[in-house]
Amino acid sequence: WHIAAGYSQKVTEKLKASVNVGYAAAVKLNAHDKDTTVYNAARDKDMGTEFNARVDYEISKGLNVSLVGAYLLLGDFFQTFVADGPDEFHDNYYMGYAKLAYSF
């Protein structure tokens, strides 16, 4: 399942900003995921939480520049727990970009 919320605001006549947050989790785990003697034992339903923000500026009619940033906190669903071995933890993901868009 997934739940998300966001807020958008027109700051000035040419500047808009928005922020969003989302959370995802598995509804049900397989029996394999609950077996404490196998690979991925102790897997959790938590898939992760994502945050993002965006700022849009209208340079002129039809020409916009956007700045976007996002960060994903991975949950334990994607982590690997090994019964008799080393655990593997994945890094959180992030991204950012600038976009210049012209529409006519």
C-alpha positions as a Markdown table, in Angstrom:
| # | Residue | x | y | z |
|---|---|---|---|---|
| 1 | Trp | 0.0 | 0.0 | 0.0 |
| 2 | His | 1.1 | 3.6 | -0.6 |
| 3 | Ile | 0.1 | 6.9 | 1.0 |
| 4 | Ala | 1.2 | 10.3 | -0.1 |
| 5 | Ala | 0.7 | 14.0 | 0.7 |
| 6 | Gly | 1.8 | 17.2 | -0.9 |
| 7 | Tyr | 1.5 | 20.9 | -0.8 |
| 8 | Ser | 1.9 | 23.4 | -3.6 |
| 9 | Gln | 2.1 | 27.2 | -3.3 |
| 10 | Lys | 2.3 | 30.0 | -5.8 |
| 11 | Val | 4.9 | 32.2 | -4.1 |
| 12 | Thr | 4.9 | 35.1 | -6.6 |
| 13 | Glu | 3.4 | 35.6 | -10.1 |
| 14 | Lys | 6.3 | 33.8 | -11.6 |
| 15 | Leu | 7.5 | 31.5 | -8.8 |
| 16 | Lys | 5.8 | 28.2 | -7.7 |
| 17 | Ala | 7.0 | 25.7 | -5.1 |
| 18 | Ser | 5.8 | 22.3 | -4.0 |
| 19 | Val | 6.8 | 19.6 | -1.4 |
| 20 | Asn | 5.6 | 16.0 | -1.2 |
| 21 | Val | 6.1 | 13.0 | 1.0 |
| 22 | Gly | 5.1 | 9.4 | 0.3 |
| 23 | Tyr | 5.3 | 6.1 | 2.2 |
| 24 | Ala | 5.0 | 2.5 | 0.9 |
| 25 | Ala | 4.7 | -0.8 | 2.7 |
| 26 | Ala | 3.9 | -4.4 | 1.7 |
| 27 | Val | 0.5 | -5.6 | 2.6 |
| 28 | Lys | 1.6 | -9.1 | 3.3 |
| 29 | Leu | 4.9 | -11.0 | 3.4 |
| 30 | Asn | 5.5 | -14.5 | 2.0 |
| 31 | Ala | 6.2 | -17.4 | 4.4 |
| 32 | His | 9.8 | -17.4 | 3.0 |
| 33 | Asp | 10.3 | -13.9 | 4.3 |
| 34 | Lys | 9.3 | -14.9 | 7.8 |
| 35 | Asp | 11.5 | -18.0 | 8.0 |
| 36 | Thr | 14.4 | -17.1 | 10.3 |
| 37 | Thr | 16.6 | -19.9 | 8.9 |
| 38 | Val | 16.8 | -18.6 | 5.3 |
| 39 | Tyr | 18.1 | -15.7 | 3.2 |
| 40 | Asn | 16.0 | -12.5 | 3.9 |
| 41 | Ala | 14.8 | -13.7 | 7.2 |
| 42 | Ala | 13.4 | -10.9 | 9.4 |
| 43 | Arg | 12.3 | -8.9 | 6.3 |
| 44 | Asp | 9.9 | -6.1 | 7.3 |
| 45 | Lys | 6.9 | -4.7 | 5.4 |
| 46 | Asp | 8.4 | -1.2 | 5.4 |
| 47 | Met | 9.4 | -0.4 | 1.8 |
| 48 | Gly | 10.4 | 3.2 | 2.4 |
| 49 | Thr | 9.6 | 6.9 | 2.6 |
| 50 | Glu | 10.3 | 9.5 | -0.2 |
| 51 | Phe | 10.5 | 13.2 | 0.1 |
| 52 | Asn | 10.7 | 15.6 | -2.8 |
| 53 | Ala | 10.6 | 19.3 | -3.5 |
| 54 | Arg | 10.3 | 21.4 | -6.6 |
| 55 | Val | 10.6 | 25.1 | -7.5 |
| 56 | Asp | 9.4 | 26.4 | -10.9 |
| 57 | Tyr | 10.2 | 29.9 | -12.2 |
| 58 | Glu | 8.6 | 31.3 | -15.3 |
| 59 | Ile | 11.3 | 33.3 | -17.2 |
| 60 | Ser | 9.0 | 34.4 | -19.9 |
| 61 | Lys | 5.8 | 33.1 | -21.4 |
| 62 | Gly | 6.4 | 29.5 | -22.4 |
| 63 | Leu | 10.0 | 29.4 | -20.9 |
| 64 | Asn | 10.3 | 27.8 | -17.5 |
| 65 | Val | 13.2 | 26.6 | -15.3 |
| 66 | Ser | 12.7 | 24.0 | -12.6 |
| 67 | Leu | 14.8 | 22.8 | -9.7 |
| 68 | Val | 13.9 | 19.4 | -8.3 |
| 69 | Gly | 15.3 | 17.4 | -5.4 |
| 70 | Ala | 14.2 | 14.0 | -4.0 |
| 71 | Tyr | 15.4 | 11.7 | -1.2 |
| 72 | Leu | 14.3 | 8.0 | -0.7 |
| 73 | Leu | 14.8 | 6.3 | 2.7 |
| 74 | Leu | 14.7 | 2.6 | 1.9 |
| 75 | Gly | 12.9 | 0.5 | 4.5 |
| 76 | Asp | 13.8 | -3.0 | 5.8 |
| 77 | Phe | 11.9 | -4.7 | 3.0 |
| 78 | Phe | 14.9 | -4.1 | 0.7 |
| 79 | Gln | 17.6 | -4.9 | 3.3 |
| 80 | Thr | 19.1 | -8.3 | 3.3 |
| 81 | Phe | 19.3 | -10.2 | 6.6 |
| 82 | Val | 21.2 | -13.5 | 6.5 |
| 83 | Ala | 20.7 | -16.0 | 9.3 |
| 84 | Asp | 24.4 | -17.1 | 9.5 |
| 85 | Gly | 26.2 | -14.5 | 7.4 |
| 86 | Pro | 26.9 | -10.8 | 6.8 |
| 87 | Asp | 23.9 | -8.5 | 6.5 |
| 88 | Glu | 23.6 | -6.3 | 3.5 |
| 89 | Phe | 22.2 | -2.8 | 3.9 |
| 90 | His | 21.4 | -0.7 | 0.8 |
| 91 | Asp | 22.1 | 3.0 | 0.7 |
| 92 | Asn | 19.3 | 5.5 | 0.6 |
| 93 | Tyr | 18.8 | 7.2 | -2.8 |
| 94 | Tyr | 18.8 | 10.8 | -3.7 |
| 95 | Met | 18.6 | 12.9 | -6.9 |
| 96 | Gly | 18.4 | 16.4 | -8.0 |
| 97 | Tyr | 18.2 | 18.2 | -11.4 |
| 98 | Ala | 17.5 | 21.4 | -13.1 |
| 99 | Lys | 15.3 | 21.6 | -16.2 |
| 100 | Leu | 14.8 | 24.3 | -18.7 |
| 101 | Ala | 11.5 | 23.8 | -20.6 |
| 102 | Tyr | 10.2 | 25.7 | -23.6 |
| 103 | Ser | 6.7 | 25.2 | -24.8 |
| 104 | Phe | 5.0 | 26.8 | -27.7 |
